[in-house]
Short mmCIF file of C-alpha atoms and ligand atoms in Angstrom, two decimals:
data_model
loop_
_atom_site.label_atom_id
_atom_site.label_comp_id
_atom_site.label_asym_id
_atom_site.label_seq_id
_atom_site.Cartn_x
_atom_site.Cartn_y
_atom_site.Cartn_z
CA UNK G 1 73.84 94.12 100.63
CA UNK G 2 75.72 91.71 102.46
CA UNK G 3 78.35 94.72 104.28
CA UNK G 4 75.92 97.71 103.88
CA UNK G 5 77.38 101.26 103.40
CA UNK G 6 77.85 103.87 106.22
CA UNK G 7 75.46 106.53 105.99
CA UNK G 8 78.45 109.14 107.62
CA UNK G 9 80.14 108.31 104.30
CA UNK G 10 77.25 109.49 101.88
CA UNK G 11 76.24 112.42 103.98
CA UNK G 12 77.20 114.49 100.90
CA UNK G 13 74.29 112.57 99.28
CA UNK G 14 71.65 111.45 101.01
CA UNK G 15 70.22 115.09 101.13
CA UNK G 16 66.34 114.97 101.74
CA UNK G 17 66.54 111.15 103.32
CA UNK G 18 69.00 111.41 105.99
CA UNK G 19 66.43 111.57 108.87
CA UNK G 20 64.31 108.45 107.09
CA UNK G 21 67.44 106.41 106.58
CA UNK G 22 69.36 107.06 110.07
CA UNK G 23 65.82 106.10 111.54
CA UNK G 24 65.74 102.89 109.69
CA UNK G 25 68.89 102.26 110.29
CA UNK G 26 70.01 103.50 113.75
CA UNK G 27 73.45 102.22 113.80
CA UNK G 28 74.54 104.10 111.02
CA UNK G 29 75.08 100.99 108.43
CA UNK G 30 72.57 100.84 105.64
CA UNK G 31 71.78 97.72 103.53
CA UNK G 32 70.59 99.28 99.94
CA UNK G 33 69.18 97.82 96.95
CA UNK G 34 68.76 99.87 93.80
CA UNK G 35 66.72 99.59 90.46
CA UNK G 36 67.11 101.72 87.37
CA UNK G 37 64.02 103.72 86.08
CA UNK G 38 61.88 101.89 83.22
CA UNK G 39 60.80 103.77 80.12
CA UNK G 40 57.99 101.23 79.58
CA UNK G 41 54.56 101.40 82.25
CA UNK G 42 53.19 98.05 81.88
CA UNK G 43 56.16 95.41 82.39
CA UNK G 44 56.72 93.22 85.23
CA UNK G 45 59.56 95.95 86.69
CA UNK G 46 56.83 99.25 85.68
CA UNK G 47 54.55 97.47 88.20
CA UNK G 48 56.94 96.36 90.32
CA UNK G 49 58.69 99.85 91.15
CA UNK G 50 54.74 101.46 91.64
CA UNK G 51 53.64 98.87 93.95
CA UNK G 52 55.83 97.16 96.36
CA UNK G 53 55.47 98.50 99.64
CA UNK G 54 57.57 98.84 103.08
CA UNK G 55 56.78 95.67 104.51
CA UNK G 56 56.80 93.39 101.17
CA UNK G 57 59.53 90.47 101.43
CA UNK G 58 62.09 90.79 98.68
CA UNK G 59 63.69 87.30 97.20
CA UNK G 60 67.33 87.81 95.61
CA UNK G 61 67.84 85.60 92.20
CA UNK G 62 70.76 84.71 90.71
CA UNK G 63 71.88 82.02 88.62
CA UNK G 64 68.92 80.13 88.91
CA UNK G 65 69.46 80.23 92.36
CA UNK G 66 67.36 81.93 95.02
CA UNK G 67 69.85 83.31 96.92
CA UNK G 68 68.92 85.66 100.08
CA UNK G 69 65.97 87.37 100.97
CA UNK G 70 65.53 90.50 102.88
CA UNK G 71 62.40 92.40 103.95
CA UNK G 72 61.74 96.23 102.54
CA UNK G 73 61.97 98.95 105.34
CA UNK G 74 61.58 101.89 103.21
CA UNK G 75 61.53 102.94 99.64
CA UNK G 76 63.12 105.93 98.45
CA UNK G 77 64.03 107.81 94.98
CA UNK G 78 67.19 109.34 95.27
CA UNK G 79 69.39 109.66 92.58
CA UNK G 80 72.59 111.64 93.79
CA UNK G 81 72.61 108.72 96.77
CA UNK G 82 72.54 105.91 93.93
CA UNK G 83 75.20 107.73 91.83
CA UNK G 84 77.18 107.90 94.64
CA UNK G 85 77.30 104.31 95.95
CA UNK G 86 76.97 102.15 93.00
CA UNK G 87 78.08 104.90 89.60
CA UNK G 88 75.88 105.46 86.56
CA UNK G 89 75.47 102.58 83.93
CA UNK G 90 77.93 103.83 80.89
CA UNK G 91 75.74 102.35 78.32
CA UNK G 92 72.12 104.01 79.25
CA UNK G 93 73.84 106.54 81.12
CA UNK G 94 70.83 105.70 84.02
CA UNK G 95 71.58 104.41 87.68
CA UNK G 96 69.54 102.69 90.17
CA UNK G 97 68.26 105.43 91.83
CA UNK G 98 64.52 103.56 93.14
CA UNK G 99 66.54 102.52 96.37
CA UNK G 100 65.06 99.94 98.93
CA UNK G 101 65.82 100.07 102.15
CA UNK G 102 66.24 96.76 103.75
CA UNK G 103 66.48 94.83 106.47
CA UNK G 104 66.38 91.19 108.16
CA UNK G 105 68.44 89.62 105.42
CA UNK G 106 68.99 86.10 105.45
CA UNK G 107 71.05 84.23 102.43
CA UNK G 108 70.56 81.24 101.97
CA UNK G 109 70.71 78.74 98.57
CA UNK G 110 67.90 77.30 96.92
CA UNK G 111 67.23 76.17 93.72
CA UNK G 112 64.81 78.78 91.70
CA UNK G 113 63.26 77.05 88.98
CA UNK G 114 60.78 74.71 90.89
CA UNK G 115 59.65 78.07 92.89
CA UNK G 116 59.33 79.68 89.53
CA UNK G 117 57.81 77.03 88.08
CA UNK G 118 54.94 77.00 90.25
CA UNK G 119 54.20 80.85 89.57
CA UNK G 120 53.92 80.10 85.93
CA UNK G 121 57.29 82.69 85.25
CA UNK G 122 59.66 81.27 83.18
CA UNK G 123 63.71 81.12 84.31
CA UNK G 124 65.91 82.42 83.85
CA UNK G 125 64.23 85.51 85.81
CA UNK G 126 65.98 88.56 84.63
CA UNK G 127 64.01 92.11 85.89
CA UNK G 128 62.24 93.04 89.22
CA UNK G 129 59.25 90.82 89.45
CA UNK G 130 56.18 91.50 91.98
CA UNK G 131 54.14 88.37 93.64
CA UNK G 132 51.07 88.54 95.41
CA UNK G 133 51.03 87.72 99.03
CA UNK G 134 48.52 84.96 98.17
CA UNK G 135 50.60 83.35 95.48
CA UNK G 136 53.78 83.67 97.64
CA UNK G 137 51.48 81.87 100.95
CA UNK G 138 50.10 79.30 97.95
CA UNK G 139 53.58 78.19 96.97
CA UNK G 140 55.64 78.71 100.99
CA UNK G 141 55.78 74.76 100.99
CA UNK G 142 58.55 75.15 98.48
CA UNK G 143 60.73 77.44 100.50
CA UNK G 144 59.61 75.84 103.63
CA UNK G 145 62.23 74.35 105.56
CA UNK G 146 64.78 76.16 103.29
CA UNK G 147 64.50 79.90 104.84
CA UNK G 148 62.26 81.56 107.67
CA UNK G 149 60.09 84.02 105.71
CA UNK G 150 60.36 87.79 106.43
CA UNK G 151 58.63 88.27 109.62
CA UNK G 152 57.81 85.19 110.36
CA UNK G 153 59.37 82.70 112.81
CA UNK G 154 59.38 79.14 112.89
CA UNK G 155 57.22 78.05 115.74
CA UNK G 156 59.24 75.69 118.15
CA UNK G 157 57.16 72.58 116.72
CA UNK G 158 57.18 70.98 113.31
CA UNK G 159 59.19 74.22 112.03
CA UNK G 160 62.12 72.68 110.28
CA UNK G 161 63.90 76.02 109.93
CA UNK G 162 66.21 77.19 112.09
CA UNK G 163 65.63 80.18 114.39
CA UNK G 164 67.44 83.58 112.85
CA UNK G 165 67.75 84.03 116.41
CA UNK G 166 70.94 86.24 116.22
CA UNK G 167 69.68 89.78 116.59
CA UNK G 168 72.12 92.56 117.40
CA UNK G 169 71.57 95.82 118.79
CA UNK G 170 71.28 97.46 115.22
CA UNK G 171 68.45 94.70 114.46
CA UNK G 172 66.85 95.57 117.61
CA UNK G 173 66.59 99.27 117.25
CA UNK G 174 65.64 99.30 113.50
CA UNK G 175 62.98 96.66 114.21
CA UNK G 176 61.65 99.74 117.48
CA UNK G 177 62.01 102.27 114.33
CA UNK G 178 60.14 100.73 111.84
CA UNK G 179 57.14 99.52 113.60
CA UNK G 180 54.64 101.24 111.99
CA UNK G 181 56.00 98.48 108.93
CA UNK G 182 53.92 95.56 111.00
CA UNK G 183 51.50 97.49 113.02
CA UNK G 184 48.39 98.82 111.52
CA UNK G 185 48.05 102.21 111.83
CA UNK G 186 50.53 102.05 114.72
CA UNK G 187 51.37 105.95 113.78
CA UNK G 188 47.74 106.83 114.93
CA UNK G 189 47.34 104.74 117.71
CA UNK G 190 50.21 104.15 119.22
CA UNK G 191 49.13 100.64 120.49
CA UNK G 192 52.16 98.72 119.40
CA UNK G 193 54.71 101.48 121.25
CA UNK G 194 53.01 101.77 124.51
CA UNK G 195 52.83 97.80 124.20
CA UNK G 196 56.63 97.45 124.14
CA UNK G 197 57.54 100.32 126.65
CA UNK G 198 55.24 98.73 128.78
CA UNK G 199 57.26 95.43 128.15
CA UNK G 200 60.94 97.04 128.76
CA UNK G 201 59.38 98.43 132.14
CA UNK G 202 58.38 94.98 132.99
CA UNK G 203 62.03 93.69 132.20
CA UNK G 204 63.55 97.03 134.17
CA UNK G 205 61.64 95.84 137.08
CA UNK G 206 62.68 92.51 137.07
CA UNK G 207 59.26 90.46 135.99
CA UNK G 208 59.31 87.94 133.71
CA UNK G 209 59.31 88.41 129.75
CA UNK G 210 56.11 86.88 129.00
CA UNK G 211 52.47 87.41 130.54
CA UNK G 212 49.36 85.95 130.34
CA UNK G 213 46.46 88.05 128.78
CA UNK G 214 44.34 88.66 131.90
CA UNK G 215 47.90 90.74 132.65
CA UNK G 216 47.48 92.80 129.59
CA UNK G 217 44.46 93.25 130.83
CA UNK G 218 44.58 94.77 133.76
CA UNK G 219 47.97 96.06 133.34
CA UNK G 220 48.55 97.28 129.80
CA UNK G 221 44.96 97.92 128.53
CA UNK G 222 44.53 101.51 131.32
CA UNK G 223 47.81 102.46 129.46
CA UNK G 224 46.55 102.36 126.02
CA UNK G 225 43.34 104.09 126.82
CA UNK G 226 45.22 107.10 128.44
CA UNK G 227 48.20 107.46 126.36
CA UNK G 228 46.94 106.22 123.18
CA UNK G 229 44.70 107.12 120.12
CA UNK G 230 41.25 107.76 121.75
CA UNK G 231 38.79 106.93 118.74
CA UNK G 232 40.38 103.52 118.76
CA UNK G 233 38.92 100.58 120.87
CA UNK G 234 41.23 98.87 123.23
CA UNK G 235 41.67 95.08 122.71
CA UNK G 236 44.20 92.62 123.13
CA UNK G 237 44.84 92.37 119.38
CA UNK G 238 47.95 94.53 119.64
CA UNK G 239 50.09 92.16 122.61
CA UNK G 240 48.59 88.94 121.17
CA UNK G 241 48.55 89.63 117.17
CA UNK G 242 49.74 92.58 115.20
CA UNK G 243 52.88 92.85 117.16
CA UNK G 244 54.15 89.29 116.52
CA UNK G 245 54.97 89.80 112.80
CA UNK G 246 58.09 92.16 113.56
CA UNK G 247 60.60 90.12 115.51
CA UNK G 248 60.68 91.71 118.59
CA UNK G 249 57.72 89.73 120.34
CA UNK G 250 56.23 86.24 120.34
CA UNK G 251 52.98 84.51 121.68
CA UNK G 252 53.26 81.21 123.01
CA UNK G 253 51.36 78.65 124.00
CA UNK G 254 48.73 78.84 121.59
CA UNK G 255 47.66 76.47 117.91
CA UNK G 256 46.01 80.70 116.61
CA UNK G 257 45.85 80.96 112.97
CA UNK G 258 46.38 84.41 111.91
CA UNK G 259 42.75 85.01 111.57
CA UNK G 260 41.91 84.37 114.33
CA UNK G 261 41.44 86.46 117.52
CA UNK G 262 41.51 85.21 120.80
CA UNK G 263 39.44 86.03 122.85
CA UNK G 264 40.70 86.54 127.11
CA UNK G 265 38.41 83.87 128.19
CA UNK G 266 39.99 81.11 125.61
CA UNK G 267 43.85 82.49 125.92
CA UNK G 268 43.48 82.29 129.91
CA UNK G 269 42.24 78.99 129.88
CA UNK G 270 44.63 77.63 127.57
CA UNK G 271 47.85 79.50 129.21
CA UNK G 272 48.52 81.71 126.20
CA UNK G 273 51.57 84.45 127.27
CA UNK G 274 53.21 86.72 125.19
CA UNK G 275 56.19 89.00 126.03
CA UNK G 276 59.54 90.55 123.93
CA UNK G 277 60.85 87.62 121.95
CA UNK G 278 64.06 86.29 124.15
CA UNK G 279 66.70 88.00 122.20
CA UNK G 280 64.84 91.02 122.21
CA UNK G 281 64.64 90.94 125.64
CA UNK G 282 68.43 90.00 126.35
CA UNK G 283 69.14 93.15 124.32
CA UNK G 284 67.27 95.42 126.27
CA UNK G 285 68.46 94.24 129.62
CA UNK G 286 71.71 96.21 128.35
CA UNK G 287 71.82 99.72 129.42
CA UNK G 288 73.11 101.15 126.27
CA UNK G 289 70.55 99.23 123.93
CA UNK G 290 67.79 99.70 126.55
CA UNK G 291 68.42 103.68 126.59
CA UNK G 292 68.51 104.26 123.06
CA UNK G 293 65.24 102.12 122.82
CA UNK G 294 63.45 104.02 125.08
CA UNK G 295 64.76 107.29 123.66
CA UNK G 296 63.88 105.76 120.00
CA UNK G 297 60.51 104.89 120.93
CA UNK G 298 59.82 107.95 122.71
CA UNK G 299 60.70 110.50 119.89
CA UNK G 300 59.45 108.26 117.26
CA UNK G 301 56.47 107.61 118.52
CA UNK G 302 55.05 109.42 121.31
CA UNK G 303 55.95 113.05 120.58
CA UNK G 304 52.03 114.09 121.25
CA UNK G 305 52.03 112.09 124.54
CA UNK G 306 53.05 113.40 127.88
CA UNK G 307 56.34 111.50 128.10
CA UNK G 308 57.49 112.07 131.47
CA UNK G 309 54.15 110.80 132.51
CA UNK G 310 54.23 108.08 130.26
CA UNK G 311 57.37 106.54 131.67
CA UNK G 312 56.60 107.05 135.22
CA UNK G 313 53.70 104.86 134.67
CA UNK G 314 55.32 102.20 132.90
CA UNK G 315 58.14 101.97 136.02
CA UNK G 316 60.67 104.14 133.58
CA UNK G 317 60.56 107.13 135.22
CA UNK G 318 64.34 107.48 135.72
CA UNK G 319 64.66 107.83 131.89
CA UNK G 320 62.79 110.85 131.56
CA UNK G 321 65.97 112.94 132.92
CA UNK G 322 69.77 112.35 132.27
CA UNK G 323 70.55 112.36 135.84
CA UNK G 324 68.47 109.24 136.75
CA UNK G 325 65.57 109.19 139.19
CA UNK G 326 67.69 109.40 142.57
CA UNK G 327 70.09 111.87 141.75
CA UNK G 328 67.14 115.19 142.48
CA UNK G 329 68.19 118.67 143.54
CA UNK G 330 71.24 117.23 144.85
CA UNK G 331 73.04 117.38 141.38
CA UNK G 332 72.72 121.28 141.26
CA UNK G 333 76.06 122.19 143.70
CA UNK G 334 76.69 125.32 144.41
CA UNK G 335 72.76 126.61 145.42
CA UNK G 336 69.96 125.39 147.21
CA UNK G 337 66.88 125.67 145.00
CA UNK G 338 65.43 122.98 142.60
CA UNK G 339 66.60 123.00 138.94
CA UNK G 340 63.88 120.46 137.86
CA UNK G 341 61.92 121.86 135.05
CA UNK G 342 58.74 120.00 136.50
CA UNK G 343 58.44 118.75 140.55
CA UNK G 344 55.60 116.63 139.31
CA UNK G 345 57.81 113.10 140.75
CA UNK G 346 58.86 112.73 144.25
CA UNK G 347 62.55 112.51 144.33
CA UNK G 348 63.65 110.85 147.18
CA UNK G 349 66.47 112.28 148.99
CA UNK G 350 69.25 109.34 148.33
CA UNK G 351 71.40 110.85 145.73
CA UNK G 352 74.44 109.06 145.21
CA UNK G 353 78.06 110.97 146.65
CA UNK G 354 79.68 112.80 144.14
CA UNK G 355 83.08 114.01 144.51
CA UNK G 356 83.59 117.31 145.01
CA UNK G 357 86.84 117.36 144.05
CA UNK G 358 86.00 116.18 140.59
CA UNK G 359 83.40 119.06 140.31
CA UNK G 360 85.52 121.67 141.51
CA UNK G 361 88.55 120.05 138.81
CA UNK G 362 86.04 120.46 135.99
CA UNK G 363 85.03 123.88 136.71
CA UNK G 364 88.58 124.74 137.04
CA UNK G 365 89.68 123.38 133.74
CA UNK G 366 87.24 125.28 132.31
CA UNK G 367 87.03 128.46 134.36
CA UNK G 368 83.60 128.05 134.81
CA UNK G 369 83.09 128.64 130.89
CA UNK G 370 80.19 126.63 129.70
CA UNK G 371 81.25 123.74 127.12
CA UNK G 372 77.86 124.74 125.00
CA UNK G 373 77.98 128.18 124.71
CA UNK G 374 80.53 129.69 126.17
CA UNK G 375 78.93 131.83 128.44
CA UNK G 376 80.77 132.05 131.73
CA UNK G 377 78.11 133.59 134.79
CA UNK G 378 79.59 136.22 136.63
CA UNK G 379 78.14 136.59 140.34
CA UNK G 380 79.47 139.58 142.70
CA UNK G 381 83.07 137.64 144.18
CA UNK G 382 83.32 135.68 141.69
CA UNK G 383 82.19 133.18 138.60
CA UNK G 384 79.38 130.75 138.64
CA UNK G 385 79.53 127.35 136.29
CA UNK G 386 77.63 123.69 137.31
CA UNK G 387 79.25 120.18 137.11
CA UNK G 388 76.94 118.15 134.88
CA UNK G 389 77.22 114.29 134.67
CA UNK G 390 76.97 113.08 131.33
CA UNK G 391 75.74 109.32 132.04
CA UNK G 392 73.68 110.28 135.19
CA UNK G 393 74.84 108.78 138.81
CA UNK G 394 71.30 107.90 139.70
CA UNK G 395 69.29 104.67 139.12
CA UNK G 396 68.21 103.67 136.50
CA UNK G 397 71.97 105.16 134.18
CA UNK G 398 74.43 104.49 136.92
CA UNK G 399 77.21 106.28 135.37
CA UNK G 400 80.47 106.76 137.05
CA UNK G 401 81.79 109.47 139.33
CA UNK G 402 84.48 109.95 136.98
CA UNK G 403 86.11 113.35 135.26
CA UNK G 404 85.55 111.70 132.18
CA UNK G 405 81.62 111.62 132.83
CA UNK G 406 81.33 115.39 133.63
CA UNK G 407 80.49 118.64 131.81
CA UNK G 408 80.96 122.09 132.77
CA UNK G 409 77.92 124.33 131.85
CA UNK G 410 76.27 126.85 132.71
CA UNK G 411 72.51 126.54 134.76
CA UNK G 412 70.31 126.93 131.54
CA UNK G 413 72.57 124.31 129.23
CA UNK G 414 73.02 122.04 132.30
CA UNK G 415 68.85 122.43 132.54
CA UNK G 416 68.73 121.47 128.56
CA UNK G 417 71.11 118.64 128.83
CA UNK G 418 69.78 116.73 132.05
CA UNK G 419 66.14 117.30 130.34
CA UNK G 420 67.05 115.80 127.43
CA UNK G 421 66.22 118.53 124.60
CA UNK G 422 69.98 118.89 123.68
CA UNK G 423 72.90 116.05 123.21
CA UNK G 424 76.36 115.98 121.94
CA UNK G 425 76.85 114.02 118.70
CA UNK G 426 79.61 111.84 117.10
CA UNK G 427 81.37 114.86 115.96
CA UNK G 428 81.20 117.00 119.23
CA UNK G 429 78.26 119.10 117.93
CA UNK G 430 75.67 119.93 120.36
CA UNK G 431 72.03 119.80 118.62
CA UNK G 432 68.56 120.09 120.02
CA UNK G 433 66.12 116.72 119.86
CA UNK G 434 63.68 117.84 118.86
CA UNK G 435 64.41 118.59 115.29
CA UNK G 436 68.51 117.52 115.15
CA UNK G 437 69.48 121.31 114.77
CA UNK G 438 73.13 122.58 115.83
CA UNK G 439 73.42 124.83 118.75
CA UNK G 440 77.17 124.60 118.38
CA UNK G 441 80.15 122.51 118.95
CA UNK G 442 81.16 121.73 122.38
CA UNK G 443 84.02 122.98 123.61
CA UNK G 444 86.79 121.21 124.57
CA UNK G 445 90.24 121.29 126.74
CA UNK G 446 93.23 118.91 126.19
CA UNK G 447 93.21 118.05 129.63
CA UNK G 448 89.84 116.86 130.30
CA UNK G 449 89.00 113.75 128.20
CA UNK G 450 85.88 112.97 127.73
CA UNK G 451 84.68 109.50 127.61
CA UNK G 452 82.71 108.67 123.79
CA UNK G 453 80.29 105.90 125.40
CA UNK G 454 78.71 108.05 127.90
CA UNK G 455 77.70 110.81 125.33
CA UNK G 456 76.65 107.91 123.31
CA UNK G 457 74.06 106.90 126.31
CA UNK G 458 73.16 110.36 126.64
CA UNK G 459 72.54 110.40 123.00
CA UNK G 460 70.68 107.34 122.96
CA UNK G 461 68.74 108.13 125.73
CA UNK G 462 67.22 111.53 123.51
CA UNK G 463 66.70 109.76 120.51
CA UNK G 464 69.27 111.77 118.98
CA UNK G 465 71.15 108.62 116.87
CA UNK G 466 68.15 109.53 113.94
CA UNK G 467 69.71 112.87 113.56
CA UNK G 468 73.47 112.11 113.48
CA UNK G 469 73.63 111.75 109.60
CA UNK G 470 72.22 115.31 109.34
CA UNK G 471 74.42 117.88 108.92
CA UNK G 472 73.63 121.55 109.61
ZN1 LIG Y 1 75.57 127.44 128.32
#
């Protein structure tokens, strides 16, 4: 719990869960929790194991202590992946193979038997007990003040706690992952996603965090109705409710009680904004975290949208290609024609100066042999092979002009890569994004390094950290 295991480490084990688990947990570290199997149906741990949900907040015991709580982001049976991180139990023989998921831990020490007390269980408390949400919201006043409860954040008055405002890139992205955890039926509508795309596009171009509703309004609300579920009404419920309980956002300015809704008259009037929380928003004004959360919400979330349009309209157009929105036909050398697999957007003829010399170095090395596949284009003099920057030289990447940023491929992989359907993982395979598969390993030469953090942005910016766990 408190270190969390690498997932690289159990690959051997995870077997069916490896996409669920690198999704929840983007960075690769996993914080587990395990529970043996009961024989019995009707105990407190029977009922326990059938219904806690993703979501639920879990509360660690020990030693009449309460001592850390975490919040479930997915529940999975696997019994090989319990073996191998925590052994089988030499007196039953069993191991904890009902695994939670978690995330947003928080120790903390505070005395259990008051808490306990008050939900009529008596300490000390020794198997996997379920509480109602009503009972835990009936008895908060005792951990009040003690520790912020999952998903919830002190407001800035008469909240004692203090703000678990330390988020970290790994935080971020699981909390982008797992949104469908706070959002209702966020899978089906979409409303929470195209709410925080919408967001990092505001931050991208500069505007504030937070916005008043009559923004949403005008500004968010056209984007829901076009990209998102059509059978479901529109309303500000999404910016100014649901999407407060995960972490990432806030609404200020406002005494609301979760029942109620406000309505755009009352939130204008009384100044109500709401926006990415701060840290949140510090995060994604970081190229690396921004591009894997744009390429994390993308293909977790809006694989049945038009994504190219999507992004254009949110002011993220440059992230729909690997070679940035300024770059255009110019990063094809060597012919005239447009590679582009759509001319839909208006490329603007101020590409950035690449240096020949570097492309002509990289082809060389490689003698015009594609790193992907090998193939190496014969035309009637001679051999044909394309310079491709990994971390693009256009806005909105800004890579560098550097040997250690470039590919050599040939036109169709170069095509793949600057579209986005294929990246390079940890381990120097190339796989497609949609589905994680291995195309092959990319080839390498001793002479041309190439530099880890831009095939990590490239990576990030196709989603493809979900898939690096899998091996095929
Ligand atoms: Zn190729």
């Amino acid at each position: 719990m408190r270190k969390g295991i690498r997932l690289s480490d159990y690959e051997h084990a995870i077997g069916e869960h490896a996409v669920e688990l690198k999704r929840i947990f983007p960075d690769g570290v996993a914080r587990l929790w395990g529970s043996t199997p009961t024989q019995q149906t009707g105990n407190a741990k029977a009922v326990a194991l059938r219904d806690r949900k993703v979501g639920d907040e879990v509360l660690f015991y020990a030693q009449n202590m309460f001592i850390a709580r975490a919040r479930i982001l997915g529940l999975l049976h696997n019994r090989d992946l319990a073996e191998a991180v925590w052994g089988v139990d030499e007196e039953t023989q069993s191991t904890w193979e009902y695994i939670m998921a978690l995330g947003d831990v928080v120790e903390f020490e505070v005395p259990a038997e008051p808490i306990l007390t008050a939900l009529a269980m008596t300490p000390p408390l020794r198997s996997l007990t379920l509480v109602r949400a009503a009972e835990r919201r009936r008895h908060l006043s005792l951990l009040d003040g003690r520790i912020p409860a999952a998903g919830e954040r002190p407001s800035g008055e008469g909240g004692a706690a203090a703000p678990t405002d330390s988020m970290g890139r790994g935080d971020l992205l699981r909390a982008l992952g797992t949104l469908d955890a706070d959002v209702p039926d966020e899978r089906r509508t979409r409303h929470g996603s195209l709410t925080l795309i919408w967001a990092i596009g505001r931050l991208v171009s500069g505007q504030d965090r937070l916005a008043p509703s009559d923004v949403y309004q005008s500004q968010l609300e056209p984007i829901l109705q076009e990209f998102g579920s059509p059978d479901v009404s529109v309303s500000l419920e999404y910016p100014f409710r649901h999407l407060s309980d995960g972490g990432l956002w806030e609404v200020v300015g406002t005494e609301r009680s979760d029942s109620d809704l406000l309505s755009l008259a009352a939130s204008v009037e009384s100044g109500t904004q709401a926006g990415l929380r701060r840290e949140a928003a510090r995060l994604l004004r970081q190229p690396l975290a921004r591009a894997e959360a744009i390429g994390l919400l993308c293909t977790t979330y809006f694989g049945d949208v038009d994504q190219e349009e999507l992004l254009e309209r949110v002011g993220l157009g440059g992230y729909a290609h690997a070679s940035g929105a300024d770059e255009g036909d110019g990063e094809r050398d060597g012919r005239g024609g447009s590679a582009r697999a759509k001319g839909r957007r208006q490329v603007t003829a101020s590409r950035p100066d690449r240096d020949q010399r570097l492309v002509n170095r990289v082809k060389l090395l490689h003698q015009h042999q594609c790193q992907v596949c090998g193939l190496r284009l014969e035309t009637r003099f001679s051999n044909y092979s394309e310079a491709a920057h990994i971390r693009g030289l256009g806005s909105p990447h800004d890579g560098p002009d550097e040997l250690t940023n470039l590919l050599c491929l040939c036109p169709n992989h170069h095509v793949q890569f600057d579209t986005l359907a294929i990246f390079i993982d940890e381990h120097w395979n190339v796989r497609r994004s949609k589905d994680g598969a291995s195309i092959g390993t990319l080839r390498r030469h001793p002479e041309h390094d190439i530099d880890e953090q831009h095939v990590e942005y490239h990576r990030g910016l196709c989603g493809g950290n979900r898939f690096s766990a899998v091996r095929s």
